[in-house]
PDB file of C-alpha atoms in Angstrom:
ATOM      1  CA  MET A   5      75.326  80.818 100.291  1.00 38.00           C
ATOM      2  CA  ALA A   6      71.904  82.050  99.155  1.00 38.00           C
ATOM      3  CA  PRO A   7      71.347  85.613  99.517  1.00 38.00           C
ATOM      4  CA  THR A   8      69.727  86.694 102.667  1.00 40.00           C
ATOM      5  CA  SER A   9      68.127  90.244 104.069  1.00 41.00           C
ATOM      6  CA  PRO A  10      70.862  91.959 106.014  1.00 46.00           C
ATOM      7  CA  PRO A  11      68.506  92.238 109.006  1.00 50.00           C
ATOM      8  CA  THR A  12      68.553  87.955 108.889  1.00 63.00           C
ATOM      9  CA  PHE A  13      72.543  88.022 108.135  1.00 71.00           C
ATOM     10  CA  ARG A  14      72.947  90.071 111.253  1.00 75.00           C
ATOM     11  CA  LYS A  15      70.814  87.921 113.460  1.00 82.00           C
ATOM     12  CA  ARG A  16      72.878  84.785 112.077  1.00 81.00           C
ATOM     13  CA  ARG A  17      75.982  86.591 112.789  1.00 81.00           C
ATOM     14  CA  LEU A  18      74.902  87.181 116.374  1.00 86.00           C
ATOM     15  CA  GLY A  19      73.122  83.465 116.936  1.00 89.00           C
ATOM     16  CA  GLY A  20      76.783  81.941 115.612  1.00 86.00           C
ATOM     17  CA  ALA A  21      78.929  84.266 118.357  1.00 87.00           C
ATOM     18  CA  LEU A  22      76.584  83.041 121.082  1.00 93.00           C
ATOM     19  CA  ARG A  23      76.632  79.141 119.805  1.00 91.00           C
ATOM     20  CA  ARG A  24      80.432  79.572 119.714  1.00 88.00           C
ATOM     21  CA  MET A  25      80.668  80.906 123.110  1.00 92.00           C
ATOM     22  CA  ARG A  26      78.439  78.040 124.386  1.00 94.00           C
ATOM     23  CA  GLU A  27      80.377  75.461 122.726  1.00 93.00           C
ATOM     24  CA  GLU A  28      83.808  76.827 124.060  1.00 92.00           C
ATOM     25  CA  LEU A  29      82.681  76.196 127.512  1.00 94.00           C
ATOM     26  CA  GLY A  30      81.141  72.434 126.865  1.00 95.00           C
ATOM     27  CA  LEU A  31      77.545  73.450 127.473  1.00 95.00           C
ATOM     28  CA  THR A  32      74.490  72.122 125.982  1.00 95.00           C
ATOM     29  CA  GLN A  33      71.503  74.478 124.686  1.00 96.00           C
ATOM     30  CA  GLN A  34      69.431  72.437 127.219  1.00 95.00           C
ATOM     31  CA  GLU A  35      71.914  73.581 129.985  1.00 96.00           C
ATOM     32  CA  VAL A  36      71.807  77.315 129.176  1.00 96.00           C
ATOM     33  CA  ALA A  37      67.855  77.169 128.611  1.00 95.00           C
ATOM     34  CA  ASP A  38      67.696  75.886 132.043  1.00 95.00           C
ATOM     35  CA  ARG A  39      70.222  78.733 133.415  1.00 95.00           C
ATOM     36  CA  ILE A  40      68.564  81.710 131.791  1.00 95.00           C
ATOM     37  CA  GLY A  41      64.782  80.510 132.461  1.00 94.00           C
ATOM     38  CA  TYR A  42      64.001  79.750 128.483  1.00 94.00           C
ATOM     39  CA  ARG A  43      62.852  76.531 126.328  1.00 94.00           C
ATOM     40  CA  ILE A  44      65.513  74.824 124.719  1.00 95.00           C
ATOM     41  CA  ASP A  45      63.977  75.504 121.484  1.00 94.00           C
ATOM     42  CA  ARG A  46      63.953  79.435 122.029  1.00 93.00           C
ATOM     43  CA  VAL A  47      67.964  79.082 122.667  1.00 95.00           C
ATOM     44  CA  SER A  48      68.221  77.044 119.413  1.00 94.00           C
ATOM     45  CA  ARG A  49      66.288  79.793 117.271  1.00 92.00           C
ATOM     46  CA  MET A  50      68.480  82.508 118.671  1.00 93.00           C
ATOM     47  CA  GLU A  51      71.783  80.615 117.955  1.00 92.00           C
ATOM     48  CA  THR A  52      70.638  79.896 114.465  1.00 88.00           C
ATOM     49  CA  GLY A  53      69.100  83.156 113.829  1.00 85.00           C
ATOM     50  CA  ARG A  54      65.596  82.376 113.475  1.00 86.00           C
ATOM     51  CA  THR A  55      64.537  84.623 116.115  1.00 88.00           C
ATOM     52  CA  LYS A  56      65.593  87.999 117.552  1.00 88.00           C
ATOM     53  CA  VAL A  57      67.903  87.791 120.449  1.00 91.00           C
ATOM     54  CA  GLU A  58      66.653  90.485 122.838  1.00 92.00           C
ATOM     55  CA  VAL A  59      68.789  92.331 125.274  1.00 93.00           C
ATOM     56  CA  PRO A  60      67.848  91.018 128.400  1.00 94.00           C
ATOM     57  CA  ALA A  61      68.241  87.359 127.038  1.00 94.00           C
ATOM     58  CA  LEU A  62      71.618  88.378 125.344  1.00 95.00           C
ATOM     59  CA  ARG A  63      72.908  89.898 128.992  1.00 95.00           C
ATOM     60  CA  ALA A  64      71.573  86.612 130.629  1.00 96.00           C
ATOM     61  CA  MET A  65      73.445  84.502 128.291  1.00 96.00           C
ATOM     62  CA  LEU A  66      76.835  86.355 128.656  1.00 96.00           C
ATOM     63  CA  ASP A  67      76.617  85.943 132.385  1.00 96.00           C
ATOM     64  CA  VAL A  68      76.436  82.409 131.845  1.00 96.00           C
ATOM     65  CA  TYR A  69      79.557  82.346 129.467  1.00 96.00           C
ATOM     66  CA  GLY A  70      81.513  84.550 131.791  1.00 95.00           C
ATOM     67  CA  VAL A  71      81.874  87.419 129.294  1.00 94.00           C
ATOM     68  CA  ASP A  72      82.799  90.626 131.528  1.00 93.00           C
ATOM     69  CA  ASP A  73      84.620  92.558 128.733  1.00 91.00           C
ATOM     70  CA  PRO A  74      82.776  95.851 128.821  1.00 91.00           C
ATOM     71  CA  ALA A  75      83.843  96.525 125.200  1.00 86.00           C
ATOM     72  CA  LEU A  76      82.443  93.216 123.858  1.00 89.00           C
ATOM     73  CA  ARG A  77      79.179  93.195 125.968  1.00 91.00           C
ATOM     74  CA  SER A  78      78.612  96.498 124.480  1.00 89.00           C
ATOM     75  CA  ALA A  79      79.240  95.324 121.102  1.00 85.00           C
ATOM     76  CA  MET A  80      77.136  92.474 121.238  1.00 89.00           C
ATOM     77  CA  GLU A  81      74.152  94.767 122.694  1.00 89.00           C
ATOM     78  CA  ASP A  82      74.481  97.194 119.905  1.00 85.00           C
ATOM     79  CA  MET A  83      74.177  94.402 117.622  1.00 82.00           C
ATOM     80  CA  ALA A  84      71.110  92.731 119.205  1.00 87.00           C
ATOM     81  CA  ARG A  85      69.415  96.234 119.307  1.00 83.00           C
ATOM     82  CA  ASN A  86      70.130  96.998 115.643  1.00 77.00           C
ATOM     83  CA  VAL A  87      69.613  93.643 114.072  1.00 72.00           C
ATOM     84  CA  SER A  88      66.368  94.743 112.129  1.00 66.00           C
ATOM     85  CA  GLN A  89      67.699  98.200 111.851  1.00 68.00           C
ATOM     86  CA  ARG A  90      67.489  99.753 107.950  1.00 70.00           C
ATOM     87  CA  GLY A  91      70.504 100.663 106.658  1.00 75.00           C
ATOM     88  CA  TRP A  92      71.401 103.822 104.583  1.00 77.00           C
ATOM     89  CA  TRP A  93      70.928 101.802 101.440  1.00 76.00           C
ATOM     90  CA  HIS A  94      67.513 101.045 102.065  1.00 75.00           C
ATOM     91  CA  SER A  95      66.359 104.065 100.106  1.00 77.00           C
ATOM     92  CA  TYR A  96      68.314 102.162  97.057  1.00 78.00           C
ATOM     93  CA  ALA A  97      66.642  98.934  97.586  1.00 75.00           C
ATOM     94  CA  SER A  98      64.898  98.688  94.220  1.00 75.00           C
ATOM     95  CA  PHE A  99      68.303  99.035  92.716  1.00 76.00           C
ATOM     96  CA  LEU A 100      70.174  96.725  94.610  1.00 78.00           C
ATOM     97  CA  HIS A 101      70.324  92.831  94.794  1.00 76.00           C
ATOM     98  CA  LEU A 102      69.480  91.331  98.169  1.00 72.00           C
ATOM     99  CA  ALA A 103      73.155  89.664  98.306  1.00 72.00           C
ATOM    100  CA  PHE A 104      74.576  93.223  97.571  1.00 79.00           C
ATOM    101  CA  GLN A 105      72.608  94.494 100.649  1.00 80.00           C
ATOM    102  CA  ASP A 106      73.998  91.897 102.701  1.00 77.00           C
ATOM    103  CA  PHE A 107      77.537  92.986 101.487  1.00 83.00           C
ATOM    104  CA  LEU A 108      76.446  96.746 102.336  1.00 86.00           C
ATOM    105  CA  GLY A 109      75.506  95.425 105.996  1.00 83.00           C
ATOM    106  CA  LEU A 110      78.360  93.772 106.536  1.00 86.00           C
ATOM    107  CA  GLU A 111      80.634  96.739 105.261  1.00 90.00           C
ATOM    108  CA  SER A 112      78.580  99.083 107.605  1.00 88.00           C
ATOM    109  CA  ASP A 113      78.798  97.029 110.777  1.00 87.00           C
ATOM    110  CA  ALA A 114      82.653  96.353 110.384  1.00 92.00           C
ATOM    111  CA  SER A 115      85.292  97.714 112.323  1.00 94.00           C
ATOM    112  CA  GLU A 116      88.031  96.945 109.890  1.00 97.00           C
ATOM    113  CA  ILE A 117      88.073  95.459 106.534  1.00 98.00           C
ATOM    114  CA  CYS A 118      91.168  93.926 104.533  1.00 98.00           C
ATOM    115  CA  LEU A 119      91.003  93.862 100.802  1.00 97.00           C
ATOM    116  CA  TRP A 120      92.972  92.364  98.030  1.00 98.00           C
ATOM    117  CA  GLU A 121      92.165  93.778  94.668  1.00 97.00           C
ATOM    118  CA  THR A 122      93.758  92.517  91.222  1.00 95.00           C
ATOM    119  CA  LEU A 123      92.551  94.531  88.494  1.00 95.00           C
ATOM    120  CA  LEU A 124      90.590  97.265  89.555  1.00 96.00           C
ATOM    121  CA  ILE A 125      90.508 100.250  92.314  1.00 97.00           C
ATOM    122  CA  PRO A 126      88.485  98.993  95.353  1.00 96.00           C
ATOM    123  CA  GLY A 127      85.008 100.665  95.359  1.00 96.00           C
ATOM    124  CA  LEU A 128      85.942 102.424  98.904  1.00 97.00           C
ATOM    125  CA  LEU A 129      88.553 104.156  97.035  1.00 98.00           C
ATOM    126  CA  GLN A 130      87.224 105.091  93.559  1.00 98.00           C
ATOM    127  CA  THR A 131      86.585 108.541  92.573  1.00 98.00           C
ATOM    128  CA  GLU A 132      82.943 109.549  91.246  1.00 97.00           C
ATOM    129  CA  ASP A 133      84.031 109.319  87.150  1.00 97.00           C
ATOM    130  CA  TYR A 134      86.100 106.041  87.838  1.00 97.00           C
ATOM    131  CA  THR A 135      83.038 104.583  89.451  1.00 96.00           C
ATOM    132  CA  ARG A 136      80.817 105.655  86.517  1.00 95.00           C
ATOM    133  CA  ARG A 137      82.803 104.935  83.979  1.00 94.00           C
ATOM    134  CA  LEU A 138      83.284 101.191  85.011  1.00 93.00           C
ATOM    135  CA  LEU A 139      79.516 100.620  85.999  1.00 92.00           C
ATOM    136  CA  THR A 140      78.629 101.946  82.401  1.00 91.00           C
ATOM    137  CA  ALA A 141      80.300  99.375  80.823  1.00 88.00           C
ATOM    138  CA  GLY A 142      77.830  96.790  82.217  1.00 82.00           C
ATOM    139  CA  THR A 143      75.016  98.829  80.818  1.00 80.00           C
ATOM    140  CA  GLY A 144      72.668  96.270  78.932  1.00 74.00           C
ATOM    141  CA  VAL A 145      74.228  93.400  80.574  1.00 75.00           C
ATOM    142  CA  ILE A 146      74.078  93.444  84.556  1.00 76.00           C
ATOM    143  CA  HIS A 147      72.872  97.244  84.370  1.00 74.00           C
ATOM    144  CA  SER A 148      69.663  97.606  82.499  1.00 72.00           C
ATOM    145  CA  THR A 149      69.514 101.684  82.367  1.00 84.00           C
ATOM    146  CA  PRO A 150      71.497 104.547  82.354  1.00 87.00           C
ATOM    147  CA  GLU A 151      69.652 105.350  85.778  1.00 88.00           C
ATOM    148  CA  ARG A 152      70.734 102.103  87.254  1.00 87.00           C
ATOM    149  CA  VAL A 153      74.223 103.243  86.652  1.00 90.00           C
ATOM    150  CA  GLU A 154      73.642 106.495  88.410  1.00 92.00           C
ATOM    151  CA  LYS A 155      72.029 104.956  91.247  1.00 91.00           C
ATOM    152  CA  LEU A 156      74.530 102.541  91.922  1.00 91.00           C
ATOM    153  CA  THR A 157      77.349 105.151  91.433  1.00 94.00           C
ATOM    154  CA  SER A 158      75.920 107.272  94.410  1.00 95.00           C
ATOM    155  CA  VAL A 159      75.631 103.948  96.357  1.00 94.00           C
ATOM    156  CA  ARG A 160      79.468 103.472  95.618  1.00 94.00           C
ATOM    157  CA  LEU A 161      79.913 107.134  96.814  1.00 95.00           C
ATOM    158  CA  GLU A 162      77.745 106.940 100.015  1.00 95.00           C
ATOM    159  CA  ARG A 163      79.778 103.704 101.256  1.00 95.00           C
ATOM    160  CA  GLN A 164      82.890 105.725 101.477  1.00 97.00           C
ATOM    161  CA  LYS A 165      81.429 107.849 104.275  1.00 95.00           C
ATOM    162  CA  ALA A 166      82.314 105.252 106.516  1.00 95.00           C
ATOM    163  CA  LEU A 167      85.924 105.993 105.982  1.00 97.00           C
ATOM    164  CA  ASP A 168      85.076 109.782 107.861  1.00 96.00           C
ATOM    165  CA  ARG A 169      82.303 108.660 110.326  1.00 93.00           C
ATOM    166  CA  GLU A 170      82.917 109.251 114.001  1.00 92.00           C
ATOM    167  CA  ASP A 171      84.236 105.763 114.564  1.00 92.00           C
ATOM    168  CA  PRO A 172      86.078 105.343 111.311  1.00 96.00           C
ATOM    169  CA  LEU A 173      86.195 102.352 109.531  1.00 97.00           C
ATOM    170  CA  ASN A 174      89.943 100.977 109.330  1.00 98.00           C
ATOM    171  CA  LEU A 175      90.615 100.026 105.803  1.00 98.00           C
ATOM    172  CA  ARG A 176      93.710  97.891 104.749  1.00 98.00           C
ATOM    173  CA  VAL A 177      94.347  97.373 100.836  1.00 98.00           C
ATOM    174  CA  VAL A 178      96.638  95.608  98.926  1.00 98.00           C
ATOM    175  CA  ILE A 179      96.263  96.465  95.061  1.00 98.00           C
ATOM    176  CA  SER A 180      98.066  94.835  92.229  1.00 97.00           C
ATOM    177  CA  GLU A 181      99.966  97.173  90.223  1.00 97.00           C
ATOM    178  CA  ALA A 182      97.995  95.767  87.046  1.00 96.00           C
ATOM    179  CA  ALA A 183      94.915  97.814  88.814  1.00 97.00           C
ATOM    180  CA  LEU A 184      97.054 101.031  88.473  1.00 96.00           C
ATOM    181  CA  ARG A 185      97.979 100.214  84.700  1.00 95.00           C
ATOM    182  CA  ASN A 186      94.263  98.859  83.591  1.00 94.00           C
ATOM    183  CA  PRO A 187      92.751 102.198  81.899  1.00 93.00           C
ATOM    184  CA  ILE A 188      89.218 102.865  82.953  1.00 94.00           C
ATOM    185  CA  GLY A 189      88.413 105.836  81.222  1.00 89.00           C
ATOM    186  CA  ASP A 190      90.578 108.442  79.706  1.00 93.00           C
ATOM    187  CA  ARG A 191      94.053 109.488  80.709  1.00 93.00           C
ATOM    188  CA  VAL A 192      92.282 112.317  83.265  1.00 95.00           C
ATOM    189  CA  ILE A 193      89.916 109.786  84.699  1.00 96.00           C
ATOM    190  CA  MET A 194      92.775 107.695  85.546  1.00 96.00           C
ATOM    191  CA  ARG A 195      95.243 110.321  86.910  1.00 96.00           C
ATOM    192  CA  LYS A 196      92.674 111.961  89.017  1.00 97.00           C
ATOM    193  CA  GLN A 197      91.866 108.195  90.446  1.00 97.00           C
ATOM    194  CA  LEU A 198      95.491 107.848  91.465  1.00 97.00           C
ATOM    195  CA  GLU A 199      95.736 111.056  92.870  1.00 97.00           C
ATOM    196  CA  HIS A 200      92.637 110.460  95.096  1.00 98.00           C
ATOM    197  CA  LEU A 201      94.706 107.294  96.115  1.00 98.00           C
ATOM    198  CA  VAL A 202      97.501 109.593  97.002  1.00 97.00           C
ATOM    199  CA  CYS A 203      95.101 111.888  99.375  1.00 97.00           C
ATOM    200  CA  MET A 204      93.372 108.693 100.664  1.00 97.00           C
ATOM    201  CA  SER A 205      96.602 107.131 101.578  1.00 97.00           C
ATOM    202  CA  GLU A 206      97.229 110.111 103.984  1.00 96.00           C
ATOM    203  CA  LYS A 207      94.461 109.240 106.121  1.00 97.00           C
ATOM    204  CA  SER A 208      95.481 107.407 109.385  1.00 97.00           C
ATOM    205  CA  ASN A 209      92.655 104.704 109.124  1.00 98.00           C
ATOM    206  CA  VAL A 210      93.379 104.061 105.522  1.00 98.00           C
ATOM    207  CA  HIS A 211      96.588 101.862 104.509  1.00 98.00           C
ATOM    208  CA  ILE A 212      97.091 101.238 100.914  1.00 98.00           C
ATOM    209  CA  GLN A 213      99.942  98.769  99.507  1.00 98.00           C
ATOM    210  CA  VAL A 214     100.791  97.981  95.910  1.00 98.00           C
ATOM    211  CA  LEU A 215     101.924  94.558  95.067  1.00 98.00           C
ATOM    212  CA  PRO A 216     104.341  94.773  92.163  1.00 96.00           C
ATOM    213  CA  LEU A 217     103.989  93.115  88.744  1.00 94.00           C
ATOM    214  CA  GLY A 218     106.075  90.115  88.498  1.00 88.00           C
ATOM    215  CA  TYR A 219     106.097  89.225  92.136  1.00 91.00           C
ATOM    216  CA  GLY A 220     104.981  85.571  92.926  1.00 82.00           C
ATOM    217  CA  PRO A 221     103.754  83.348  92.638  1.00 91.00           C
ATOM    218  CA  HIS A 222     101.369  84.076  95.757  1.00 92.00           C
ATOM    219  CA  LEU A 223      98.216  83.240  97.228  1.00 91.00           C
ATOM    220  CA  GLY A 224      96.140  86.361  95.559  1.00 91.00           C
ATOM    221  CA  LEU A 225      96.196  84.554  92.249  1.00 91.00           C
ATOM    222  CA  ASP A 226      93.246  82.828  92.693  1.00 90.00           C
ATOM    223  CA  GLY A 227      91.301  86.479  92.632  1.00 93.00           C
ATOM    224  CA  ALA A 228      90.205  89.288  94.912  1.00 95.00           C
ATOM    225  CA  PHE A 229      88.719  89.010  98.377  1.00 96.00           C
ATOM    226  CA  THR A 230      87.462  90.799 101.464  1.00 96.00           C
ATOM    227  CA  LEU A 231      88.144  90.122 104.668  1.00 97.00           C
ATOM    228  CA  PHE A 232      85.490  91.711 107.432  1.00 95.00           C
ATOM    229  CA  SER A 233      86.158  91.915 111.251  1.00 94.00           C
ATOM    230  CA  PHE A 234      83.556  93.328 113.755  1.00 90.00           C
ATOM    231  CA  PRO A 235      83.319  94.935 116.891  1.00 85.00           C
ATOM    232  CA  ASP A 236      82.081  91.724 118.605  1.00 79.00           C
ATOM    233  CA  GLY A 237      85.393  90.033 117.732  1.00 82.00           C
ATOM    234  CA  GLY A 238      83.405  88.093 114.593  1.00 85.00           C
ATOM    235  CA  ARG A 239      84.923  87.597 111.073  1.00 90.00           C
ATOM    236  CA  LEU A 240      84.342  86.715 107.837  1.00 90.00           C
ATOM    237  CA  ALA A 241      85.678  86.376 104.040  1.00 93.00           C
ATOM    238  CA  SER A 242      83.664  87.415 101.092  1.00 91.00           C
ATOM    239  CA  LEU A 243      84.300  86.567  97.617  1.00 90.00           C
ATOM    240  CA  GLU A 244      82.525  88.144  94.556  1.00 83.00           C
ATOM    241  CA  SER A 245      81.312  87.172  91.215  1.00 76.00           C
ATOM    242  CA  LEU A 246      79.754  89.064  88.428  1.00 69.00           C
ATOM    243  CA  VAL A 247      76.099  88.872  90.003  1.00 66.00           C
ATOM    244  CA  ASN A 248      76.776  87.563  93.556  1.00 71.00           C
ATOM    245  CA  SER A 249      78.716  87.488  97.073  1.00 75.00           C
ATOM    246  CA  PHE A 250      79.659  84.471  98.784  1.00 82.00           C
ATOM    247  CA  TYR A 251      80.658  84.442 102.453  1.00 84.00           C
ATOM    248  CA  LEU A 252      82.811  81.993 104.364  1.00 87.00           C
ATOM    249  CA  GLU A 253      82.126  82.240 108.009  1.00 83.00           C
ATOM    250  CA  ASP A 254      83.701  79.117 109.377  1.00 85.00           C
ATOM    251  CA  GLU A 255      86.901  79.614 111.160  1.00 87.00           C
ATOM    252  CA  ASP A 256      89.372  77.656 109.275  1.00 93.00           C
ATOM    253  CA  SER A 257      88.105  79.374 105.853  1.00 93.00           C
ATOM    254  CA  VAL A 258      88.510  82.814 107.347  1.00 94.00           C
ATOM    255  CA  GLN A 259      92.092  81.851 108.808  1.00 95.00           C
ATOM    256  CA  ALA A 260      93.047  80.761 105.479  1.00 96.00           C
ATOM    257  CA  TYR A 261      92.254  84.235 103.876  1.00 96.00           C
ATOM    258  CA  LEU A 262      93.608  85.743 106.818  1.00 96.00           C
ATOM    259  CA  SER A 263      96.975  84.015 106.130  1.00 96.00           C
ATOM    260  CA  ALA A 264      96.719  84.601 102.352  1.00 96.00           C
ATOM    261  CA  PHE A 265      96.169  88.269 102.841  1.00 97.00           C
ATOM    262  CA  GLY A 266      99.346  88.728 105.055  1.00 96.00           C
ATOM    263  CA  ASN A 267     101.172  86.545 102.196  1.00 95.00           C
ATOM    264  CA  ILE A 268     100.421  89.424  99.680  1.00 96.00           C
ATOM    265  CA  ARG A 269     101.416  92.035 102.038  1.00 96.00           C
ATOM    266  CA  GLU A 270     104.792  90.446 102.504  1.00 95.00           C
ATOM    267  CA  GLY A 271     105.386  90.890  98.814  1.00 96.00           C
ATOM    268  CA  ALA A 272     103.869  94.309  98.344  1.00 97.00           C
ATOM    269  CA  LEU A 273     105.502  97.787  98.671  1.00 98.00           C
ATOM    270  CA  SER A 274     105.380  99.745 102.018  1.00 98.00           C
ATOM    271  CA  GLU A 275     102.880 102.208 102.530  1.00 98.00           C
ATOM    272  CA  ASP A 276     105.442 105.030 101.966  1.00 97.00           C
ATOM    273  CA  GLU A 277     106.703 103.459  98.738  1.00 98.00           C
ATOM    274  CA  THR A 278     103.492 102.811  97.411  1.00 98.00           C
ATOM    275  CA  ARG A 279     102.529 106.648  97.965  1.00 97.00           C
ATOM    276  CA  GLN A 280     105.717 107.290  96.052  1.00 96.00           C
ATOM    277  CA  LEU A 281     104.834 105.187  93.425  1.00 96.00           C
ATOM    278  CA  LEU A 282     101.426 106.551  92.773  1.00 96.00           C
ATOM    279  CA  VAL A 283     102.898 110.069  92.825  1.00 95.00           C
ATOM    280  CA  ASP A 284     105.017 108.848  89.858  1.00 94.00           C
ATOM    281  CA  PHE A 285     102.408 107.500  88.311  1.00 92.00           C
ATOM    282  CA  THR A 286     100.461 110.447  88.150  1.00 90.00           C
ATOM    283  CA  ASN A 287     103.528 112.713  86.936  1.00 85.00           C
ATOM    284  CA  PRO A 288     104.951 110.696  84.252  1.00 70.00           C
TER     285      PRO A 288
END
C-alpha cells in the first residue's frame, strides 16, 4: 500500500466501514443514494475515502443500515468529525515519513493493539535511553543527523502517553525472549529497560508475555507484526520494514494475523510468569 496522509487513511477507514455495512445488507450504492437523497457518485466517493463523510450524511446512512448501537454510532461520528484533525505528531512532520505518520494516526485512534516482537522491545514500552541507543545505530543510513535521532526519540516517548490517557490504549504484547537477551547499549541501559517492563506490566491496560527461546515452530517466525482494533469495530494488520509500513485491511488477512497472535500467545509464559522472568533478568 502506498504511503498516504493520516487524514486520507482515516477517510478510507470510515468509508470502508460504511461500504461493508451496505454490502452486508445487500444494498446497492444507488439504493442508498436514493434513500438519503444524495447522488450515487457522492456515495461512491464517501465509500472510497475520496470525499469527507459529513456527520448528517453519516447519521442518515447509519439509519438506513439499521445501526442503533449508541457506542458504535458515537465512535463513527467521532471519526467523521476528526477525519482531518492534525495529530500531536504534526509538529514533528518534517522529520517523519508519511507512512510513519499514518502509523501514528492509527496508533492514536486505536482502542487496542496486539503486538508480536521478535528482536526488540516494542516502541510503546521502551525507555528513553534504549530508544536513543537503538536509533543512533541508524545515523548516516536512515537517520541523517543526531538532531533527527533526538526528534525521533521524543516522538517515541510521546507515543507512550496513549497508555496513560483518560481512555487508555489497551496493549497486548508478546515479546520473544531473544529481545530480552539482545543487548541494546550497555548493561545499565538494558537493566533499566527490563525494570521498566516490570513496572509497565503492573498497569491494568498493559499485558506483557514472553515467548521462551526454543519454543516452536510457531506462526510468528516470519517476523514482527501489529494488529490494530478501533472503537468503531474496524481492524487491520501492520507490517514494518526498514523504511516503510504496510497495512492489510481485508478480513481474511486480518483474521490470519489474529490467529497467528493467538498461536504465539499459547506458547508464551503467562503474565505472572513473564513478570517473574523479567525480575530474574534484572537480578542475575
